[in-house]
Coordinates of C-alpha atoms in Angstrom, one line a residue:
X1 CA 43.7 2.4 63.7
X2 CA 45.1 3.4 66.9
X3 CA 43.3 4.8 69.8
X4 CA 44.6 8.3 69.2
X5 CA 43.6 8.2 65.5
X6 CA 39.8 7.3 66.3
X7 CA 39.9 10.3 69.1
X8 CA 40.8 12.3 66.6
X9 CA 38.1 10.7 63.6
X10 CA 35.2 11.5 66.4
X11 CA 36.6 14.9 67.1
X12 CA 36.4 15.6 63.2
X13 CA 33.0 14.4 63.1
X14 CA 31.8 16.5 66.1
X15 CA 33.6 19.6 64.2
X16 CA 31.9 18.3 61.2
X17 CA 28.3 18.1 62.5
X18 CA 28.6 20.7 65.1
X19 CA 30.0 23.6 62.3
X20 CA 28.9 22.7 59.1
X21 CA 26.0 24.7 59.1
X22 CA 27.2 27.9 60.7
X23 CA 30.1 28.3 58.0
X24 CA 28.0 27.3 55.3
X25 CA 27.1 31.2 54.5
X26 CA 30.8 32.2 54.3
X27 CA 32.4 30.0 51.3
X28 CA 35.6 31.3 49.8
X29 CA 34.8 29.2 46.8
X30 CA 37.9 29.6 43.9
X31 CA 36.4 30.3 40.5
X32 CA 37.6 27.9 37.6
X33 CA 38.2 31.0 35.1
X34 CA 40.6 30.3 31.8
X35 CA 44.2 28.9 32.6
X36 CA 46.9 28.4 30.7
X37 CA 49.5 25.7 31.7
X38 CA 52.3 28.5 32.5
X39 CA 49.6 29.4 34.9
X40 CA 49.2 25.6 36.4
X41 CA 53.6 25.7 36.5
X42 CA 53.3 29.0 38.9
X43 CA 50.8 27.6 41.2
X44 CA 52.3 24.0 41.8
X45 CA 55.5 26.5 42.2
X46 CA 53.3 28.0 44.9
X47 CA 52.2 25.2 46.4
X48 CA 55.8 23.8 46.9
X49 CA 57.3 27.1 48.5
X50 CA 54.2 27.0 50.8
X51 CA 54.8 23.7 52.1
X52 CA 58.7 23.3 51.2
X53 CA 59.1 24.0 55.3
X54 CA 57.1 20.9 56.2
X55 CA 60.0 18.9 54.1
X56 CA 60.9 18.8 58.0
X57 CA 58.4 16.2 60.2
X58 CA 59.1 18.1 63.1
X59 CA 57.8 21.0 61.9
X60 CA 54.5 19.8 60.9
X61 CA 54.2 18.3 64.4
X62 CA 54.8 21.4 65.5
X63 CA 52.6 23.3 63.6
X64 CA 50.0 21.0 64.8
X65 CA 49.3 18.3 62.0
X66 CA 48.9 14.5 63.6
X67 CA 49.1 11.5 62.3
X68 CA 46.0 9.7 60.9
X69 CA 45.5 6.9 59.4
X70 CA 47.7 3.9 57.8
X71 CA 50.7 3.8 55.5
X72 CA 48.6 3.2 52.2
X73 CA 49.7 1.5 49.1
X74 CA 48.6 4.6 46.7
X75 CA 49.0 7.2 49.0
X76 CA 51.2 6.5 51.3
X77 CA 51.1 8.6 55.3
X78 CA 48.1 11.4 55.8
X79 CA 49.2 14.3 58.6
X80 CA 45.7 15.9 59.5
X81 CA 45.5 19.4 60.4
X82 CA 42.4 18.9 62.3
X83 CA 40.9 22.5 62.3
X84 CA 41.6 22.7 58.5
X85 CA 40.3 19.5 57.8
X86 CA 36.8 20.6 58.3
X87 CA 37.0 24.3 57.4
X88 CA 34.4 25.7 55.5
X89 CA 37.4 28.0 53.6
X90 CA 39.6 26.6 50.7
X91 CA 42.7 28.0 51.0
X92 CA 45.4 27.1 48.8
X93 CA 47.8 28.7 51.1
X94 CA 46.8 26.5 53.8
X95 CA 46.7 22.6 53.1
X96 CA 44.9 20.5 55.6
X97 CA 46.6 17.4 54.6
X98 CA 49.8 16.8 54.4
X99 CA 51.4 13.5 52.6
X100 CA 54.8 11.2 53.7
X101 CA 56.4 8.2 52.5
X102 CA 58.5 6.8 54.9
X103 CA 61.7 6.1 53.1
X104 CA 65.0 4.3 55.1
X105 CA 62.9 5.2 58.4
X106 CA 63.1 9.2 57.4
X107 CA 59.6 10.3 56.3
X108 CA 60.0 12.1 53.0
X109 CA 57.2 14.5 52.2
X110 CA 55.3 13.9 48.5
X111 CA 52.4 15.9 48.6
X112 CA 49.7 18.2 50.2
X113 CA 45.7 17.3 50.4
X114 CA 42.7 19.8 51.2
X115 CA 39.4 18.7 52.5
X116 CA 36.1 20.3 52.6
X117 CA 32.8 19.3 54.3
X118 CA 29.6 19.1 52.3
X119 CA 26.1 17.8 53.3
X120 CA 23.7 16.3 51.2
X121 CA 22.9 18.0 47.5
X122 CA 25.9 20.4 47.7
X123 CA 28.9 20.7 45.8
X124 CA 32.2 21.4 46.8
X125 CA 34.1 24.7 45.4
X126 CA 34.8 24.7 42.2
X127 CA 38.5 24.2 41.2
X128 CA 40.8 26.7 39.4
X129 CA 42.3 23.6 37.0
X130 CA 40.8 21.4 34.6
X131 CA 43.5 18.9 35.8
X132 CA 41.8 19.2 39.5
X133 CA 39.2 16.9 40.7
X134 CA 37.7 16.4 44.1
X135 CA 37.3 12.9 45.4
X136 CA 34.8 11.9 48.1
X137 CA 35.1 10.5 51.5
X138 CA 31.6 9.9 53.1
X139 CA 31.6 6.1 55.4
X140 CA 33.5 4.6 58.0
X141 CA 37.3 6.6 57.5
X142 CA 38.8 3.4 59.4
X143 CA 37.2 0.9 56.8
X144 CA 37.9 3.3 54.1
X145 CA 41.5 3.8 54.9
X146 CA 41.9 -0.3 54.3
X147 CA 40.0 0.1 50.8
X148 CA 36.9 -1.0 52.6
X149 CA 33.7 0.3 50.8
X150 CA 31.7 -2.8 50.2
X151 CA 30.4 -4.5 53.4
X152 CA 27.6 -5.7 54.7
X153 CA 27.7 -3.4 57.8
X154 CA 28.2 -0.1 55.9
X155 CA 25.3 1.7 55.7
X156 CA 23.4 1.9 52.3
X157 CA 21.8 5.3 52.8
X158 CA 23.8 8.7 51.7
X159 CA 25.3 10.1 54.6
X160 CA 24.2 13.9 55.5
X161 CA 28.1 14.8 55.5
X162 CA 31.0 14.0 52.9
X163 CA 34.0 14.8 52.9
X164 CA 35.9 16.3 49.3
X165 CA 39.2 15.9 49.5
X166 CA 42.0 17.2 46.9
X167 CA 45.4 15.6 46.2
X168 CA 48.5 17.4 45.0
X169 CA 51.3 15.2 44.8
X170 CA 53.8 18.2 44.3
X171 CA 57.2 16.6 46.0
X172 CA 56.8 13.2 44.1
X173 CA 56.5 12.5 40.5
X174 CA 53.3 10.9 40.2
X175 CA 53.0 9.2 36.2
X176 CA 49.1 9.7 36.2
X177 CA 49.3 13.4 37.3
X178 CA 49.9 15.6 39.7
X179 CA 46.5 16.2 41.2
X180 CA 45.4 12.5 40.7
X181 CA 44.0 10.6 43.8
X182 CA 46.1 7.5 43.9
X183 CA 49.8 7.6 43.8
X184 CA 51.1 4.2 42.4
X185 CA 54.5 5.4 42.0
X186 CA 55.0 5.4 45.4
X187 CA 55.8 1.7 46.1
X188 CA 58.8 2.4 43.5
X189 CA 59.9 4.9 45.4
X190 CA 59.7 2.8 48.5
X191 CA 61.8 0.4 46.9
X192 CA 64.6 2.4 45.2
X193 CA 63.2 2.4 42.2
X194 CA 62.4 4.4 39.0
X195 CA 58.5 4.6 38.6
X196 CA 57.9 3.5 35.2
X197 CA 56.4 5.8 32.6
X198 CA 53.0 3.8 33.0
X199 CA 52.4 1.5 36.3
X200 CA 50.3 -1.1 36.4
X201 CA 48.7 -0.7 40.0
X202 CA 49.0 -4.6 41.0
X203 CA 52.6 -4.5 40.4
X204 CA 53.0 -1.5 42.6
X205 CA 50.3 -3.4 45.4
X206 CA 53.0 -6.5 45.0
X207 CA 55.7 -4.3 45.6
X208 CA 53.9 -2.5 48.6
X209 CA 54.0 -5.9 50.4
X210 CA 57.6 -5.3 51.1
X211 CA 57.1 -2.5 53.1
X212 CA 53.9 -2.5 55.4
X213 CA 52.0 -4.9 53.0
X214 CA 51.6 -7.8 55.4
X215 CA 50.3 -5.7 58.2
X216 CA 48.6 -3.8 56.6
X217 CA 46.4 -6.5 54.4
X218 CA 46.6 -8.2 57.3
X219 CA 44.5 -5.6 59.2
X220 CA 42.1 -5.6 55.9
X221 CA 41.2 -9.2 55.9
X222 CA 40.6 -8.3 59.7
X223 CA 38.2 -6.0 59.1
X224 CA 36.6 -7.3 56.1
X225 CA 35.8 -10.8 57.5
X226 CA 36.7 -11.1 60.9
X227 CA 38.6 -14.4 59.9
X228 CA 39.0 -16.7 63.5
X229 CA 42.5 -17.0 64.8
X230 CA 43.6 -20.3 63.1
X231 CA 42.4 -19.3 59.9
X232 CA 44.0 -15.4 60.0
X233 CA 47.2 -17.0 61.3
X234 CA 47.1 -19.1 57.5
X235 CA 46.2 -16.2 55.9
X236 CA 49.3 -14.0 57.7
X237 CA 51.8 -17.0 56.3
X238 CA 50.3 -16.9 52.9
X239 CA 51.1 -13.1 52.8
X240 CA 54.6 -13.4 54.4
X241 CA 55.2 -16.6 51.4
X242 CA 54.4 -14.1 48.5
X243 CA 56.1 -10.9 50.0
X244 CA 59.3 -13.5 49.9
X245 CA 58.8 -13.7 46.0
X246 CA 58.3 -10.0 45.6
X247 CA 61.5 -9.2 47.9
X248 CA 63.4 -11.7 45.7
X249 CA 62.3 -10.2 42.2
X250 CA 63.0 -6.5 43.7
X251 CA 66.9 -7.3 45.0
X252 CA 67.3 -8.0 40.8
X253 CA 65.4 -5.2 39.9
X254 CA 67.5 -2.7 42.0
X255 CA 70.8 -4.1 39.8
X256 CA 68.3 -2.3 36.5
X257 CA 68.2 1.1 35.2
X258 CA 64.4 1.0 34.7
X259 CA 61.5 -1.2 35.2
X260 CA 60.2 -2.9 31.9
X261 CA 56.9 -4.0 31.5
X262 CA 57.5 -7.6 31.6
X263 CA 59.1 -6.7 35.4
X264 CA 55.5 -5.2 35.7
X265 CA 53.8 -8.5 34.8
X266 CA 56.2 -10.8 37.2
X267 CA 54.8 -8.8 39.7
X268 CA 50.9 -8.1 38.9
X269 CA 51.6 -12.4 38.7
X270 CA 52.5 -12.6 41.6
X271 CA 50.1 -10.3 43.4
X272 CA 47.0 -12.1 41.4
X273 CA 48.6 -15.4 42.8
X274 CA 48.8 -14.2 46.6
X275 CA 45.1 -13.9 46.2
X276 CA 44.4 -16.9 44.5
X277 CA 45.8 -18.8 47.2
X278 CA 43.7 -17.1 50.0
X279 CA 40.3 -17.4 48.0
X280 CA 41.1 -21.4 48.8
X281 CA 41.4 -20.0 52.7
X282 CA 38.2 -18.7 53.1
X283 CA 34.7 -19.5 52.7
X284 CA 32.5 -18.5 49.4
X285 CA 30.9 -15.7 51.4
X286 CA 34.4 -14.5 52.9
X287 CA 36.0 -14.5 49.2
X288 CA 32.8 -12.6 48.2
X289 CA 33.5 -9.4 50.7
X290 CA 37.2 -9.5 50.6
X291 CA 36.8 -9.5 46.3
X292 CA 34.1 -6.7 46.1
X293 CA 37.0 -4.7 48.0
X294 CA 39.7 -5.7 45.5
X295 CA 37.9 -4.5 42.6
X296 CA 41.1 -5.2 41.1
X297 CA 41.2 -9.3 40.9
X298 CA 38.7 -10.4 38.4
X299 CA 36.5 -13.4 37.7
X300 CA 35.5 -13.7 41.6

């Protein structure tokens, strides 16, 4: 994370600790009521004509949102709105969060997030959509970011303020809904290619290493284990030698119509492989952090 995004994280965290309590007696909470799905069409409608404008970067610079954070396999680039992101008010008409996939070097815009501060034995607002679900945020946003959550430095205690967040992936067609946390469609997209009805998420983290894969597991092994030089240089090659595979397997694929599911398999193969190949690169205790992260490879 770059020097500006950690500015920014601690400038959050002051907002977060200094206001919390001072909003807390003025929640504009959103009541659930009955809705009907023509109701659920309008306000994605909404939602798109709301942000349609920040289809243009330059206009959600200007408006104020920064950058935070990596390029993420499932969710691609988060644009933080800083005073938003720890309001006390949930306003639809307002999004804190704003999502981009970076597609031929033009960042495309897929989706808008909202966040909302709560300490310990609250609840966030309730949501006006059965189809809505608030996901939580409450460690180290760095480590997080990387899919850290299990490490022997993060604290075990709950902290006194987390952080719901809300994804609505309203520009991008998103397979496992539109209001669902992780995005695995957006790999396909990265790669000129039709998400398939059902993605299996390892074959959309293999094609992922195409794009900012290798830095960007890179930086994960880096934080998880702190690997010395001579042994993160081995690790760098053995993530360059599978990206080759993948990049090889996707220059066919483009030539397709659709992705099939044995495509899918070639590709969770060789994803599951990459990995096998670095558990023989690290020590038993190494394997142990970097595999309680990737809840995804089994029998570690």
């Amino acid at each position: 994370m770059t020097l500006r995004s950690n500015i920014i994280f601690v400038i959050l965290i002051l907002f977060i600790c200094n206001d919390l309590y001072a909003q807390s007696g003025h929640l504009n909470q959103v009541q659930p009521g009955v809705q009907t799905s023509k109701d659920l069409e309008y306000f994605i409608e909404e939602l798109r004509d709301i942000s349609a404008q920040y289809q243009d970067i330059n206009k959600a610079k200007m408006a104020g949102y920064i950058s935070f954070g990596p390029d993420m396999p499932n969710m691609g680039e988060h644009f933080v709105l800083p005073e938003r992101a720890v309001s006390r008010e949930l306003d639809f008409s307002k999004p804190s969060v704003l999502c981009y996939l970076k597609i031929g070097g033009k960042h495309v815009l897929t989706g808008v997030a909202y966040t909302y501060p709560v300490v310990q034995g609250e609840t966030p607002p309730d949501l006006p959509f059965d189809e809505m679900s608030w996901h939580y945020h409450s460690g180290n946003l760095q480590m997080e970011a990387y899919g850290i959550t299990n490490h022997p430095e993060s604290d075990n205690h709950d902290p006194e303020v987390r952080l719901a967040m809300l994804h609505a992936w309203i520009w991008s067609y998103n397979p496992d809904g539109v209001f669902t946390g992780d995005h695995w469609g957006l790999s396909f997209e990265r790669s000129g290619l039709l998400p398939p009805p059902k993605i299996d998420p390892d074959a959309s983290r293999a094609l992922f290493m195409t794009h900012q894969g290798i830095q960007y597991y890179s930086r994960f092994m880096k934080l998880a284990i702190e690997p010395d030089p001579e042994t993160y240089k081995e690790l760098q090659s053995t993530l360059k030698t599978h990206t080759i595979k993948v990049e090889d397997l996707v220059s066919t694929l483009r030539k397709k119509q659709q992705i099939s599911s044995k495509d899918q398999e070639v590709l969770k193969q060789i994803w599951l492989d990459m990995w096998a190949d670095i558990q023989k690169q690290v020590t038993e205790k190494e394997w142990f952090i970097i595999s309680a992260n990737l809840a995804h490879i089994h029998d570690h």
